């Protein structure tokens, strides 16, 4: 666990240091995946179904706000629908305007969830999107989540009815009727819309509560609720849903949600504190949950090498000093060198009185007279 916490701290510090480069790169990757999904599932206009067009659009969206990615995707979809017929493009345009005017305008700032919705379906983990949006976003993210489900199933409808729309003998009203019936009577789509909206709201509601382990409980409850709604809806509306894959990928979504909880929240409930404050007008009851973190210190090892000192000593020993007496010849007999001032100060002469010259009896008599 300590190793994971250290990795989390290093990852957060790395992101904080290079955020100016990481964020555009992530937007480029998401935009590239989203535009490639549109071309792979639609791809009716050859001019737009080009990897270079996708790369250029992803690069443009990487330096623009995230909302630009949504509108660029809408333009791509309308262009591909126009290749099938002007009626299909008009129906798509009306559908998008309906969603933007009545729904998406209330969730400004959270509409990026709409981009991740078809990607979650393509990765076979649709339950991950409502659980993740409920954890990381607010309750209004349920609106773009539901709109993303509608767009995904509209693209699937075009795939299944491509031959009908490419038939030049088919009249305009018949094409519009096929589109309307395919959307209104698509019960699998409406079951997913209800599941996405309810799970997002439920996860966000539980996650924002003050009891312990609220995030983990919200993840588990969200996964179970999504599986239950899908199974109940499939039985009621007689929709064919693979139960095994539904349960398996819901479990995968729950596991990924727990990983998100560790890296995004990571509260240490064992050190929870409940505090009370008051002022002239209010009482304040505060629950403080510290973040699970570990102190990391950067260690620097400084190597001290003693070889240069030894070399200096060797060089000093090897230096020849001409002040040495062996180079000054023998001293003359009868003459001793005068002591220098340093030698005199180094060996001061201490004069002590001889004990025999002191008359102890006389000193004693004088002391008694004083008394």
Short mmCIF file of C-alpha atoms in Angstrom, two decimals:
data_model
loop_
_atom_site.label_atom_id
_atom_site.label_comp_id
_atom_site.label_asym_id
_atom_site.label_seq_id
_atom_site.Cartn_x
_atom_site.Cartn_y
_atom_site.Cartn_z
CA UNK A 1 0.00 0.00 0.00
CA UNK A 2 2.88 2.36 0.76
CA UNK A 3 4.31 1.79 -2.70
CA UNK A 4 0.96 2.68 -4.28
CA UNK A 5 0.70 5.86 -2.21
CA UNK A 6 4.23 6.86 -3.22
CA UNK A 7 3.36 6.21 -6.86
CA UNK A 8 0.23 8.35 -6.47
CA UNK A 9 2.22 11.21 -4.97
CA UNK A 10 4.82 11.03 -7.75
CA UNK A 11 2.09 10.91 -10.38
CA UNK A 12 0.35 13.97 -8.93
CA UNK A 13 3.59 15.92 -8.69
CA UNK A 14 4.50 14.94 -12.26
CA UNK A 15 1.10 16.07 -13.53
CA UNK A 16 1.32 19.33 -11.59
CA UNK A 17 4.75 20.04 -13.03
CA UNK A 18 3.93 19.22 -16.67
CA UNK A 19 0.20 19.99 -16.76
CA UNK A 20 0.65 22.51 -19.54
CA UNK A 21 1.84 19.68 -21.82
CA UNK A 22 -0.15 16.71 -20.47
CA UNK A 23 -3.61 18.30 -20.74
CA UNK A 24 -3.38 19.14 -24.49
CA UNK A 25 -1.97 15.68 -25.13
CA UNK A 26 -4.88 14.01 -23.35
CA UNK A 27 -7.37 16.17 -25.26
CA UNK A 28 -5.64 15.17 -28.49
CA UNK A 29 -5.89 11.45 -27.61
CA UNK A 30 -9.58 11.70 -26.66
CA UNK A 31 -10.42 13.71 -29.77
CA UNK A 32 -8.53 11.29 -31.98
CA UNK A 33 -10.35 8.28 -30.50
CA UNK A 34 -13.75 10.02 -30.79
CA UNK A 35 -13.28 11.11 -34.41
CA UNK A 36 -11.92 7.72 -35.41
CA UNK A 37 -14.99 6.07 -33.85
CA UNK A 38 -17.25 8.34 -35.93
CA UNK A 39 -15.43 7.51 -39.16
CA UNK A 40 -15.32 3.78 -38.44
CA UNK A 41 -19.04 3.54 -37.66
CA UNK A 42 -20.27 6.01 -40.25
CA UNK A 43 -17.65 6.80 -42.89
CA UNK A 44 -20.18 7.51 -45.64
CA UNK A 45 -18.36 10.60 -46.96
CA UNK A 46 -14.95 9.70 -48.36
CA UNK A 47 -13.58 13.22 -47.98
CA UNK A 48 -14.08 13.08 -44.19
CA UNK A 49 -13.12 9.43 -43.78
CA UNK A 50 -9.42 10.24 -43.90
CA UNK A 51 -6.81 9.76 -41.17
CA UNK A 52 -5.15 13.09 -41.99
CA UNK A 53 -8.45 14.94 -41.53
CA UNK A 54 -8.91 13.22 -38.18
CA UNK A 55 -5.37 14.10 -37.06
CA UNK A 56 -5.79 17.76 -38.03
CA UNK A 57 -9.13 18.01 -36.21
CA UNK A 58 -7.68 16.33 -33.10
CA UNK A 59 -4.73 18.75 -33.11
CA UNK A 60 -7.09 21.73 -33.38
CA UNK A 61 -9.25 20.43 -30.51
CA UNK A 62 -6.17 19.91 -28.32
CA UNK A 63 -5.61 23.68 -28.06
CA UNK A 64 -9.30 24.62 -27.83
CA UNK A 65 -11.78 24.16 -24.95
CA UNK A 66 -13.28 20.71 -24.55
CA UNK A 67 -16.65 21.90 -25.85
CA UNK A 68 -15.10 22.41 -29.29
CA UNK A 69 -14.58 18.64 -29.54
CA UNK A 70 -18.32 18.08 -29.19
CA UNK A 71 -19.25 20.50 -31.98
CA UNK A 72 -16.54 19.16 -34.31
CA UNK A 73 -17.94 15.67 -33.76
CA UNK A 74 -21.45 16.93 -34.58
CA UNK A 75 -20.18 18.44 -37.84
CA UNK A 76 -18.54 15.14 -38.80
CA UNK A 77 -21.75 13.22 -38.10
CA UNK A 78 -23.88 15.62 -40.13
CA UNK A 79 -21.41 15.43 -43.02
CA UNK A 80 -21.56 11.63 -43.10
CA UNK A 81 -25.36 11.72 -42.85
CA UNK A 82 -25.47 14.11 -45.80
CA UNK A 83 -23.67 11.48 -47.85
CA UNK A 84 -26.61 9.13 -47.19
CA UNK A 85 -29.21 11.74 -48.00
CA UNK A 86 -30.28 15.24 -47.18
CA UNK A 87 -33.23 13.87 -45.22
CA UNK A 88 -30.90 11.90 -42.92
CA UNK A 89 -28.69 14.97 -42.40
CA UNK A 90 -31.74 17.10 -41.63
CA UNK A 91 -33.06 14.56 -39.13
CA UNK A 92 -29.63 14.42 -37.45
CA UNK A 93 -29.43 18.21 -37.32
CA UNK A 94 -32.88 18.53 -35.72
CA UNK A 95 -32.00 15.83 -33.18
CA UNK A 96 -28.78 17.60 -32.19
CA UNK A 97 -30.46 21.01 -31.96
CA UNK A 98 -33.18 19.51 -29.79
CA UNK A 99 -30.60 18.10 -27.38
CA UNK A 100 -28.49 21.28 -27.29
CA UNK A 101 -31.42 23.63 -26.73
CA UNK A 102 -33.45 21.61 -24.24
CA UNK A 103 -30.80 19.54 -22.42
CA UNK A 104 -27.13 20.33 -23.01
CA UNK A 105 -27.42 24.03 -22.25
CA UNK A 106 -28.06 23.16 -18.59
CA UNK A 107 -24.88 21.09 -18.27
CA UNK A 108 -22.30 23.53 -19.60
CA UNK A 109 -18.83 22.40 -18.56
CA UNK A 110 -19.88 18.75 -18.17
CA UNK A 111 -20.82 18.05 -21.79
CA UNK A 112 -17.52 16.27 -22.38
CA UNK A 113 -19.30 13.24 -20.89
CA UNK A 114 -21.16 13.00 -24.21
CA UNK A 115 -17.84 12.25 -25.96
CA UNK A 116 -16.97 9.41 -23.59
CA UNK A 117 -20.40 7.73 -23.86
CA UNK A 118 -19.95 6.10 -27.31
CA UNK A 119 -16.36 5.24 -26.42
CA UNK A 120 -17.54 3.33 -23.35
CA UNK A 121 -19.98 1.36 -25.52
CA UNK A 122 -17.25 0.57 -28.02
CA UNK A 123 -15.04 -0.75 -25.20
CA UNK A 124 -17.94 -2.90 -23.87
CA UNK A 125 -17.91 -1.16 -20.46
CA UNK A 126 -21.00 1.10 -20.64
CA UNK A 127 -21.54 0.92 -16.86
CA UNK A 128 -18.21 2.69 -16.35
CA UNK A 129 -19.51 5.98 -17.76
CA UNK A 130 -22.42 6.62 -15.34
CA UNK A 131 -20.32 5.43 -12.41
CA UNK A 132 -17.34 7.57 -13.42
CA UNK A 133 -19.39 10.66 -14.22
CA UNK A 134 -21.21 10.33 -10.90
CA UNK A 135 -17.87 10.20 -9.09
CA UNK A 136 -15.92 12.86 -10.98
CA UNK A 137 -18.70 15.24 -12.09
CA UNK A 138 -21.85 16.77 -10.69
CA UNK A 139 -25.43 15.55 -10.99
CA UNK A 140 -26.05 17.55 -14.20
CA UNK A 141 -23.65 15.22 -16.03
CA UNK A 142 -26.61 12.81 -16.30
CA UNK A 143 -27.97 14.97 -19.15
CA UNK A 144 -24.98 14.61 -21.54
CA UNK A 145 -24.73 10.94 -20.55
CA UNK A 146 -28.29 10.31 -21.72
CA UNK A 147 -27.72 12.34 -24.90
CA UNK A 148 -24.60 10.33 -25.65
CA UNK A 149 -26.64 7.12 -25.47
CA UNK A 150 -29.14 8.52 -28.01
CA UNK A 151 -26.33 9.50 -30.40
CA UNK A 152 -24.71 6.06 -30.10
CA UNK A 153 -27.92 4.21 -30.96
CA UNK A 154 -28.68 6.64 -33.80
CA UNK A 155 -25.33 5.75 -35.36
CA UNK A 156 -26.17 2.05 -34.93
CA UNK A 157 -29.54 2.64 -36.63
CA UNK A 158 -27.80 4.16 -39.64
CA UNK A 159 -25.46 1.16 -39.81
CA UNK A 160 -28.34 -1.32 -39.84
CA UNK A 161 -30.42 0.64 -42.36
CA UNK A 162 -27.66 1.76 -44.73
CA UNK A 163 -29.03 -0.12 -47.73
CA UNK A 164 -32.46 1.46 -47.30
CA UNK A 165 -31.06 4.98 -47.17
CA UNK A 166 -28.79 4.38 -50.18
CA UNK A 167 -31.77 3.30 -52.31
CA UNK A 168 -32.51 6.23 -54.66
CA UNK A 169 -36.10 5.06 -55.28
CA UNK A 170 -37.09 5.50 -51.63
CA UNK A 171 -39.14 8.59 -50.91
CA UNK A 172 -38.29 11.24 -48.35
CA UNK A 173 -41.23 10.53 -46.06
CA UNK A 174 -40.39 6.83 -45.98
CA UNK A 175 -36.83 7.60 -44.91
CA UNK A 176 -38.00 9.91 -42.18
CA UNK A 177 -40.49 7.29 -40.99
CA UNK A 178 -37.73 4.68 -40.78
CA UNK A 179 -35.59 7.05 -38.73
CA UNK A 180 -38.42 8.07 -36.40
CA UNK A 181 -39.62 4.51 -35.79
CA UNK A 182 -36.07 3.28 -35.29
CA UNK A 183 -35.47 5.84 -32.56
CA UNK A 184 -38.84 5.83 -30.79
CA UNK A 185 -39.32 2.06 -30.72
CA UNK A 186 -35.73 1.23 -29.80
CA UNK A 187 -36.41 -0.07 -26.28
CA UNK A 188 -32.80 -1.07 -25.67
CA UNK A 189 -31.79 2.56 -26.18
CA UNK A 190 -34.40 3.86 -23.75
CA UNK A 191 -33.44 1.28 -21.12
CA UNK A 192 -29.81 2.48 -21.35
CA UNK A 193 -30.90 6.11 -21.19
CA UNK A 194 -32.85 5.47 -17.98
CA UNK A 195 -30.00 3.38 -16.53
CA UNK A 196 -27.35 6.02 -17.31
CA UNK A 197 -29.39 8.87 -15.83
CA UNK A 198 -30.45 7.03 -12.66
CA UNK A 199 -27.02 5.52 -11.97
CA UNK A 200 -25.28 8.87 -12.45
CA UNK A 201 -27.68 10.61 -10.06
CA UNK A 202 -27.51 7.79 -7.51
CA UNK A 203 -23.71 7.57 -7.51
CA UNK A 204 -23.37 11.33 -7.17
CA UNK A 205 -25.95 11.40 -4.36
CA UNK A 206 -24.18 8.70 -2.33
CA UNK A 207 -20.71 10.04 -3.08
CA UNK A 208 -21.56 13.46 -1.63
CA UNK A 209 -22.85 12.04 1.68
CA UNK A 210 -20.82 12.38 4.88
CA UNK A 211 -20.72 8.77 6.06
CA UNK A 212 -17.55 6.71 5.86
CA UNK A 213 -16.54 4.96 2.64
CA UNK A 214 -19.17 6.89 0.69
CA UNK A 215 -17.18 6.70 -2.56
CA UNK A 216 -16.76 2.92 -2.48
CA UNK A 217 -20.38 2.34 -1.50
CA UNK A 218 -21.48 4.60 -4.36
CA UNK A 219 -19.38 2.61 -6.85
CA UNK A 220 -20.77 -0.76 -5.78
CA UNK A 221 -24.36 0.49 -5.57
CA UNK A 222 -24.05 2.13 -8.99
CA UNK A 223 -22.79 -1.07 -10.62
CA UNK A 224 -25.51 -3.20 -9.03
CA UNK A 225 -28.20 -0.67 -9.96
CA UNK A 226 -27.07 -0.55 -13.59
CA UNK A 227 -27.12 -4.36 -13.91
CA UNK A 228 -30.54 -4.55 -12.21
CA UNK A 229 -32.12 -1.91 -14.49
CA UNK A 230 -30.76 -3.54 -17.62
CA UNK A 231 -31.94 -7.00 -16.59
CA UNK A 232 -35.37 -5.78 -15.48
CA UNK A 233 -35.80 -3.76 -18.66
CA UNK A 234 -34.77 -6.67 -20.86
CA UNK A 235 -37.37 -8.94 -19.21
CA UNK A 236 -40.16 -6.35 -19.35
CA UNK A 237 -39.63 -5.12 -22.92
CA UNK A 238 -38.35 -8.49 -24.19
CA UNK A 239 -34.99 -7.11 -25.29
CA UNK A 240 -32.21 -9.57 -26.01
CA UNK A 241 -29.30 -8.76 -23.65
CA UNK A 242 -26.34 -11.03 -22.95
CA UNK A 243 -26.53 -11.48 -19.19
CA UNK A 244 -23.03 -12.99 -18.80
CA UNK A 245 -21.27 -10.15 -20.60
CA UNK A 246 -23.43 -7.62 -18.73
CA UNK A 247 -22.40 -8.97 -15.32
CA UNK A 248 -18.73 -9.41 -16.26
CA UNK A 249 -18.28 -5.93 -17.70
CA UNK A 250 -20.23 -4.38 -14.83
CA UNK A 251 -17.76 -5.96 -12.41
CA UNK A 252 -14.92 -4.58 -14.53
CA UNK A 253 -16.52 -1.13 -14.35
CA UNK A 254 -16.76 -1.40 -10.55
CA UNK A 255 -13.06 -2.35 -10.30
CA UNK A 256 -12.05 0.58 -12.50
CA UNK A 257 -14.24 2.85 -10.37
CA UNK A 258 -12.39 1.73 -7.21
CA UNK A 259 -9.09 2.53 -8.94
CA UNK A 260 -10.44 5.98 -9.79
CA UNK A 261 -11.47 6.44 -6.16
CA UNK A 262 -7.93 5.65 -5.00
CA UNK A 263 -6.23 8.11 -7.33
CA UNK A 264 -8.82 10.91 -7.18
CA UNK A 265 -10.12 10.77 -3.60
CA UNK A 266 -8.21 8.29 -1.42
CA UNK A 267 -9.55 9.31 1.99
CA UNK A 268 -8.13 7.69 5.13
CA UNK A 269 -11.26 7.04 7.22
CA UNK A 270 -9.23 5.54 10.08
CA UNK A 271 -8.11 9.09 11.01
CA UNK A 272 -11.49 10.79 10.66
CA UNK A 273 -12.11 13.75 12.98
CA UNK A 274 -15.43 15.36 13.88
CA UNK A 275 -15.18 18.99 14.95
CA UNK A 276 -17.69 21.48 16.31
CA UNK A 277 -17.60 25.26 16.01
CA UNK A 278 -19.98 28.06 16.84
CA UNK A 279 -20.32 31.79 16.39
CA UNK A 280 -22.98 34.32 17.26
CA UNK A 281 -25.48 32.93 14.74
CA UNK A 282 -24.60 29.32 13.80
CA UNK A 283 -23.29 26.01 15.06
CA UNK A 284 -20.86 24.21 12.75
CA UNK A 285 -20.41 20.43 12.73
CA UNK A 286 -17.45 19.46 10.56
CA UNK A 287 -16.24 16.02 9.57
CA UNK A 288 -12.60 16.04 8.45
CA UNK A 289 -11.31 13.03 6.49
CA UNK A 290 -7.56 13.28 5.85
CA UNK A 291 -6.15 12.15 2.55
CA UNK A 292 -4.25 8.89 2.47
CA UNK A 293 -0.70 9.98 1.73
CA UNK A 294 2.84 9.08 2.62
CA UNK A 295 5.71 11.44 3.20
CA UNK A 296 8.34 11.12 0.50
CA UNK A 297 11.79 12.64 0.89
CA UNK A 298 14.38 13.02 -1.79
CA UNK A 299 17.71 11.64 -0.58
CA UNK A 300 20.98 12.90 -1.95
CA UNK A 301 24.11 10.83 -1.32
CA UNK A 302 27.32 12.81 -1.08
CA UNK A 303 30.53 10.82 -1.47
CA UNK A 304 33.51 12.06 0.49
CA UNK A 305 36.80 10.83 -0.88
CA UNK A 306 39.94 11.09 1.29
CA UNK A 307 42.44 10.35 -1.45
CA UNK A 308 43.28 14.03 -2.22
CA UNK A 309 44.19 14.61 1.44
CA UNK A 310 46.51 11.65 1.43
CA UNK A 311 48.14 12.88 -1.73
CA UNK A 312 48.69 16.30 -0.11
CA UNK A 313 50.38 14.63 2.85
CA UNK A 314 52.60 12.65 0.54
CA UNK A 315 53.59 15.78 -1.37
CA UNK A 316 54.35 17.60 1.88
CA UNK A 317 56.56 14.74 3.02
CA UNK A 318 58.36 14.74 -0.29
CA UNK A 319 59.24 18.50 -0.19
CA UNK A 320 62.86 19.25 0.68
CA UNK A 321 63.26 22.11 3.21
CA UNK A 322 66.57 23.95 3.17
CA UNK A 323 65.89 25.18 6.73
CA UNK A 324 66.75 21.67 7.91
CA UNK A 325 69.95 21.62 10.03
CA UNK A 326 71.54 19.01 7.80
CA UNK A 327 71.89 21.66 5.09
CA UNK A 328 73.23 24.35 7.48
CA UNK A 329 76.39 22.54 8.56
CA UNK A 330 77.58 21.78 12.11
CA UNK A 331 77.20 24.40 14.83
CA UNK A 332 80.34 26.14 16.14
CA UNK A 333 81.65 24.80 19.46
CA UNK A 334 81.34 26.94 22.54
CA UNK A 335 78.45 28.92 21.24
CA UNK A 336 74.91 27.95 21.79
CA UNK A 337 72.18 29.54 19.71
CA UNK A 338 70.21 32.25 21.47
CA UNK A 339 66.69 31.23 22.30
CA UNK A 340 64.06 32.86 20.19
CA UNK A 341 61.09 34.80 21.48
CA UNK A 342 58.79 31.98 20.53
CA UNK A 343 60.75 29.47 22.55
CA UNK A 344 60.78 31.80 25.58
CA UNK A 345 57.07 32.35 25.40
CA UNK A 346 56.46 28.67 24.91
CA UNK A 347 58.45 27.72 28.02
CA UNK A 348 57.91 30.42 30.70
CA UNK A 349 60.14 30.33 33.78
CA UNK A 350 58.17 29.76 36.96
CA UNK A 351 59.93 30.90 40.18
CA UNK A 352 58.86 29.19 43.37
CA UNK A 353 59.79 30.08 46.89
CA UNK A 354 61.80 27.58 48.84
CA UNK A 355 59.92 26.09 51.77
CA UNK A 356 62.96 26.40 54.10
CA UNK A 357 63.00 30.23 53.98
CA UNK A 358 59.50 30.55 55.49
CA UNK A 359 59.23 31.07 59.30
CA UNK A 360 56.00 29.39 60.23
CA UNK A 361 56.23 30.27 63.98
CA UNK A 362 56.53 33.99 63.28
CA UNK A 363 53.62 33.91 60.88
CA UNK A 364 51.51 32.11 63.49
CA UNK A 365 52.31 34.70 66.23
CA UNK A 366 51.37 37.57 63.94
CA UNK A 367 48.05 35.96 63.12
CA UNK A 368 47.26 35.44 66.81
CA UNK A 369 48.03 39.11 67.59
CA UNK A 370 45.58 40.17 64.94
CA UNK A 371 42.89 38.12 66.64
#
